[in-house]
GROMACS .gro file of C-alpha atoms in nm:
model
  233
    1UNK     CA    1   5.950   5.341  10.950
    2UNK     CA    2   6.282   5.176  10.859
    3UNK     CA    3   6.543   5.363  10.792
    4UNK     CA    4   6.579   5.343  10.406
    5UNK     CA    5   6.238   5.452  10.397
    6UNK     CA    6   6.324   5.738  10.619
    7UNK     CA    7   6.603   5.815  10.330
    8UNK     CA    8   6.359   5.800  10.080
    9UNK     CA    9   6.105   6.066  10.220
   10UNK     CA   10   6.398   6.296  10.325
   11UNK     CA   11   6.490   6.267   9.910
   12UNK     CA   12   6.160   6.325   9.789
   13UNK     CA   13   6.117   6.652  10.030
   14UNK     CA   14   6.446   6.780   9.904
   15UNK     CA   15   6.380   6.776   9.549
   16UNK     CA   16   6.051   6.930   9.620
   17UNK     CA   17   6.168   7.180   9.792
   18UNK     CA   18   6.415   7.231   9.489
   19UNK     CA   19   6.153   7.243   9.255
   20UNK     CA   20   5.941   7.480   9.455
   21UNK     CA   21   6.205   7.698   9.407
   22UNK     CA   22   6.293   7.659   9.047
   23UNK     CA   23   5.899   7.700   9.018
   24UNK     CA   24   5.944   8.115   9.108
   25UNK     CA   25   6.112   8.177   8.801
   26UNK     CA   26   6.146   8.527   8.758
   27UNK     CA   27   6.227   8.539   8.303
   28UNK     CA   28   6.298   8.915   8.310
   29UNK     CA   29   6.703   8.975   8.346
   30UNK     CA   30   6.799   9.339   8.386
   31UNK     CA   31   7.068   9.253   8.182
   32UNK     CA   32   7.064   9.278   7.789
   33UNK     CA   33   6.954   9.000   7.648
   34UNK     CA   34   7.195   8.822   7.421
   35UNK     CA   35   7.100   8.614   7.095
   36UNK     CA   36   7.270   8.479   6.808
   37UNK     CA   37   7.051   8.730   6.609
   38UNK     CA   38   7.191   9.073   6.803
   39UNK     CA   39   7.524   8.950   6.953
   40UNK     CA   40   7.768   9.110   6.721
   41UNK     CA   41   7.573   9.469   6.679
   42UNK     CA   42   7.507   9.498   7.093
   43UNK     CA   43   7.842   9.405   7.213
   44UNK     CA   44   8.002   9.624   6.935
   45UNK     CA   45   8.279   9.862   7.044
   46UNK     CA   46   8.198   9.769   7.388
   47UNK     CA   47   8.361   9.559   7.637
   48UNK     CA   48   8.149   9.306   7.795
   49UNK     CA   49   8.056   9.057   8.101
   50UNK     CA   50   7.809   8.836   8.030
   51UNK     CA   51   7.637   8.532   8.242
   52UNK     CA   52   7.539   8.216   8.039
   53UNK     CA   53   7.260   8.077   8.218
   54UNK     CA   54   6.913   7.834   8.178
   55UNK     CA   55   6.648   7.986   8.421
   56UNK     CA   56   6.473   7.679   8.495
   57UNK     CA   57   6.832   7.588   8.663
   58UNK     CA   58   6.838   7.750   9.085
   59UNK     CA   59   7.186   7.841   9.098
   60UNK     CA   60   7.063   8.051   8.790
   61UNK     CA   61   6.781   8.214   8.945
   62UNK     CA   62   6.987   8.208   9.317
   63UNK     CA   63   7.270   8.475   9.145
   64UNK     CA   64   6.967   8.675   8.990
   65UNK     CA   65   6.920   8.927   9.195
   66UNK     CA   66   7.342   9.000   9.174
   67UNK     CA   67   7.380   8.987   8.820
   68UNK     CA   68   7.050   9.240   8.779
   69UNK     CA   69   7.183   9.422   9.027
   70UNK     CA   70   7.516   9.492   8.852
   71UNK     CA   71   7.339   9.529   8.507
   72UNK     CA   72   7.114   9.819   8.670
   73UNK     CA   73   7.419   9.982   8.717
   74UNK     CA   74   7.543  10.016   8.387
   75UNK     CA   75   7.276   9.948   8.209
   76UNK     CA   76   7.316  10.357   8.021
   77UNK     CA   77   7.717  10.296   7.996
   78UNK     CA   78   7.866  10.330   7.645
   79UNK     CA   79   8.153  10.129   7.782
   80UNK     CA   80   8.094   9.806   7.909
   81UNK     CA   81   7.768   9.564   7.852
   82UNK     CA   82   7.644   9.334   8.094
   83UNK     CA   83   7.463   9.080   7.899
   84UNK     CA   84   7.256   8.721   7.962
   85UNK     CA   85   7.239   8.443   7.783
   86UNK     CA   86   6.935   8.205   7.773
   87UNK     CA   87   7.105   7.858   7.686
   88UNK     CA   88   6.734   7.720   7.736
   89UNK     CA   89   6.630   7.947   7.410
   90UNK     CA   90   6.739   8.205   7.137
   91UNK     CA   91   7.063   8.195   7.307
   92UNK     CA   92   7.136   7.836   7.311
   93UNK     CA   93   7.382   7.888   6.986
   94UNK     CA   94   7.550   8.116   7.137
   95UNK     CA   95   7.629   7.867   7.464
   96UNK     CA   96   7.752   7.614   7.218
   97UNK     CA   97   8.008   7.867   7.026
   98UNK     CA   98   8.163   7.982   7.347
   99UNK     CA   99   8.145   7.628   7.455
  100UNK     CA  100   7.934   7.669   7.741
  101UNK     CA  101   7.931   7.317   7.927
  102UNK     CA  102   7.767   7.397   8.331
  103UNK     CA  103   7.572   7.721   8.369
  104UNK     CA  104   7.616   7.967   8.531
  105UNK     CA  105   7.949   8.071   8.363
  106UNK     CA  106   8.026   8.388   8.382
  107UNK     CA  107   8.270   8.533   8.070
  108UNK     CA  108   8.421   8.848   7.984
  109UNK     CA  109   8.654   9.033   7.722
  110UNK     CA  110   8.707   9.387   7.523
  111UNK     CA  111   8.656   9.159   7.230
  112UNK     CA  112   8.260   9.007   7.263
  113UNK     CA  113   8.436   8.695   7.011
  114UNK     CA  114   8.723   8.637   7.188
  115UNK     CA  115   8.596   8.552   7.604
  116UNK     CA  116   8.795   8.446   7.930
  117UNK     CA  117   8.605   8.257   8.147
  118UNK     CA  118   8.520   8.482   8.478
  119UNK     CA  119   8.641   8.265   8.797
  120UNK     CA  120   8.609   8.552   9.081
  121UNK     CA  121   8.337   8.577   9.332
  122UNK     CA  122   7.962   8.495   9.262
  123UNK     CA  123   7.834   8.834   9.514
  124UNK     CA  124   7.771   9.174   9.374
  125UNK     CA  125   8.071   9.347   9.510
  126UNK     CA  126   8.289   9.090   9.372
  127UNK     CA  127   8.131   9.142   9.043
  128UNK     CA  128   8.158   9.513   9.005
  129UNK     CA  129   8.509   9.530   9.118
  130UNK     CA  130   8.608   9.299   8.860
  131UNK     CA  131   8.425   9.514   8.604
  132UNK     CA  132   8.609   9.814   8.696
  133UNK     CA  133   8.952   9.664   8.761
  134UNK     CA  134   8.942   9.471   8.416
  135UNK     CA  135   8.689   9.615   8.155
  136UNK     CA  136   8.681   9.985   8.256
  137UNK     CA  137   8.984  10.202   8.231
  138UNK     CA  138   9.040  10.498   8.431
  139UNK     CA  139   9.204  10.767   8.166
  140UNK     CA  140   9.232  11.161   8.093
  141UNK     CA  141   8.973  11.066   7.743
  142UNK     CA  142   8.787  10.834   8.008
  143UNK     CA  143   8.703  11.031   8.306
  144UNK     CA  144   8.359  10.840   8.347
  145UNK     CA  145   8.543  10.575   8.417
  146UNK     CA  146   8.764  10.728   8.710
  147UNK     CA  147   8.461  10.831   8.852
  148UNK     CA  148   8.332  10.448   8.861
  149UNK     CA  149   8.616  10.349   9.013
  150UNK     CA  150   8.631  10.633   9.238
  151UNK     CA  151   8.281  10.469   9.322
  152UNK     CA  152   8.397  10.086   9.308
  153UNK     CA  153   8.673  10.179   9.566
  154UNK     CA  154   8.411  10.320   9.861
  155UNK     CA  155   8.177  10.004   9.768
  156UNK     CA  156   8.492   9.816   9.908
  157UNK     CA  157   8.563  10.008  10.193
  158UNK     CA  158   8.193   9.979  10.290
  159UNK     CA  159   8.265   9.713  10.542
  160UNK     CA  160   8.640   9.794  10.637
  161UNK     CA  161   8.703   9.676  10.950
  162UNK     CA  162   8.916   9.784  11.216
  163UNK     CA  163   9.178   9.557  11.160
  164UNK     CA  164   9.200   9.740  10.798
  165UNK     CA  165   9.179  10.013  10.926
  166UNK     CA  166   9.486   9.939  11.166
  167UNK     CA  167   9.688   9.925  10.808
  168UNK     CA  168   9.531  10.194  10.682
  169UNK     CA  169   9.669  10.418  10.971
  170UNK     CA  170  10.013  10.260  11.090
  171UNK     CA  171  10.170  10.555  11.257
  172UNK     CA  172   9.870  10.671  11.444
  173UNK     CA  173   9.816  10.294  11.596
  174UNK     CA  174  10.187  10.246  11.691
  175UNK     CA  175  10.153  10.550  11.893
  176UNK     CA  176   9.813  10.602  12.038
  177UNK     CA  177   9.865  10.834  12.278
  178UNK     CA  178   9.943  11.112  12.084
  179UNK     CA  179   9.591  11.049  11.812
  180UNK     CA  180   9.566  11.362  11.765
  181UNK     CA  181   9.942  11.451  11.651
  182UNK     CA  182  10.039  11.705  11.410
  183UNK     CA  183  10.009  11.456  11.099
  184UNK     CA  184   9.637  11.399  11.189
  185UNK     CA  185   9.570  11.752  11.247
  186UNK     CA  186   9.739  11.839  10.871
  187UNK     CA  187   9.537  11.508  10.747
  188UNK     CA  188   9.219  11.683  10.871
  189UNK     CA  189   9.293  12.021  10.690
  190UNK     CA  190   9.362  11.865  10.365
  191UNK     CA  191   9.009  11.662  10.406
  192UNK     CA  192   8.827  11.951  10.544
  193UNK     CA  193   8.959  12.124  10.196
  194UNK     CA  194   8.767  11.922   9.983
  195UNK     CA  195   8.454  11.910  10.145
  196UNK     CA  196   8.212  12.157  10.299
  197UNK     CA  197   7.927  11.906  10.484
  198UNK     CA  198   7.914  11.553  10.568
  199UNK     CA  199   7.712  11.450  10.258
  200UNK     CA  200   7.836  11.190  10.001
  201UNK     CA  201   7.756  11.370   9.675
  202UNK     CA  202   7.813  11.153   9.396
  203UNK     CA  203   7.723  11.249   9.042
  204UNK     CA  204   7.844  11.044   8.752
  205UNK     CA  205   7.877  11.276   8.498
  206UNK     CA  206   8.132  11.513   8.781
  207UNK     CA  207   8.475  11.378   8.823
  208UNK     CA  208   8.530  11.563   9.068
  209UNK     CA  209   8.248  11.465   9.277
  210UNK     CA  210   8.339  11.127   9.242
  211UNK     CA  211   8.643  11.221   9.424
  212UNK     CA  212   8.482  11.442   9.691
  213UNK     CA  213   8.244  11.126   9.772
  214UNK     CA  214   8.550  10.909   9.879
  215UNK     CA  215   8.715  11.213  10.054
  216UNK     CA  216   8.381  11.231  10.269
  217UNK     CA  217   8.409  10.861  10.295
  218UNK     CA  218   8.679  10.857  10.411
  219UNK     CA  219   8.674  11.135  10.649
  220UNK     CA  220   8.402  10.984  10.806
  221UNK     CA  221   8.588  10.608  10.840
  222UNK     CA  222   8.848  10.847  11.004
  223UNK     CA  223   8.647  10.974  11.264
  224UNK     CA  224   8.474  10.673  11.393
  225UNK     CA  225   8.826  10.533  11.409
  226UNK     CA  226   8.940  10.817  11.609
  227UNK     CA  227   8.679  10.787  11.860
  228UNK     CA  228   8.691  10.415  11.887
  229UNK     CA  229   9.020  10.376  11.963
  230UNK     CA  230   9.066  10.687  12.208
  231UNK     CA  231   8.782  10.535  12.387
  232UNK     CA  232   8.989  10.217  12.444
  233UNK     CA  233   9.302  10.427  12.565
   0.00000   0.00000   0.00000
């Protein structure tokens, strides 16, 4: 087989594979869907971080499973609405008045008429930290919101590593021989304050417990610090 031909065949298996892809369309988006019809009484009062997208497209479907992810999460907020666009149907209006060119595009804004274009991180985590460092605000008429971001913050230190956690605790790395100094032990008795057991309790409608779930965290990333490094000493 000559070589072009070769080409050829490794083309035609590419775009099949492709299609066999696009061909598992899943058409049911957690997130709220958008149209020209209910755009302006949905995203009313709220902010809002919408994806612009045609499902028959695979980078579409391939950030799916993210974007529903994210949407689960806030799908009962009064806050913040994470919303989908079909530019294949009802929606396609919509794509042309925010002038929606390549899909997916991700935008955002407090005011639903008025969107930045999102250019952060296509994952998950990347996704819902932007949504609580930008659309939610952490405020004394706002506690939900501190308690998101109490949550936000432990999704990010989910996979610290100990290189972070070298920053994290300075003093105790530039000395390790003395780990368990009087600053750790008065660390300890301020953690072991807020916390009775070793179970992250998280309920959203608790402030507090928002902040007792990174304290436990936290205590936790502690220890296993602790007893990695004194095992290297």
């Amino acid at each position: 087989m000559c070589a072009m031909s070769l080409f050829s065949v490794l083309v035609f298996f590419s775009i099949m594979l492709r299609l066999s892809k696009v061909a598992s369309i899943d058409p049911d988006w957690t997130a709220v869907s958008l149209t020209t019809e209910n755009y302006e009484k949905i995203t009313s009062d709220k902010a809002v971080f919408i994806i612009f997208c045609k499902p028959s497209v695979f980078y579409c479907q391939d950030v799916k499973p993210q974007w529903d992810r994210l949407a689960g999460n806030f799908n009962e907020s009064n806050k913040v609405l994470i919303g989908f666009v079909n530019c294949e149907d009802a929606g396609a209006n919509l794509c042309a008045r925010h002038a929606v060119v390549g899909v997916p595009t991700y935008k955002y804004g407090e005011d639903a008429d008025s969107l930045s274009t999102y250019q952060g991180g296509r994952m998950y985590p990347q996704f819902s930290a932007f949504v609580f460092e930008r659309l939610l605000h952490c405020s004394v008429s706002n506690l939900e919101a501190c308690v998101d971001l109490a949550w936000s913050e432990l999704w990010k230190l989910l996979d610290i590593t100990k290189e972070q956690l070298d920053f994290i605790f300075p003093e105790t790395l530039r000395t390790k021989k003395n780990l368990v100094s009087k600053d750790v032990e008065e660390l300890q008795k301020v953690l072991n304050h807020f916390f009775k057991d070793d179970k992250i309790s998280f309920d959203s409608n608790n402030f507090m417990e928002g902040i007792k779930a990174m304290y436990v965290f936290l205590k936790k990333t502690y220890e296993k610090y602790v007893t990695t490094t004194t095992s290297e000493l």
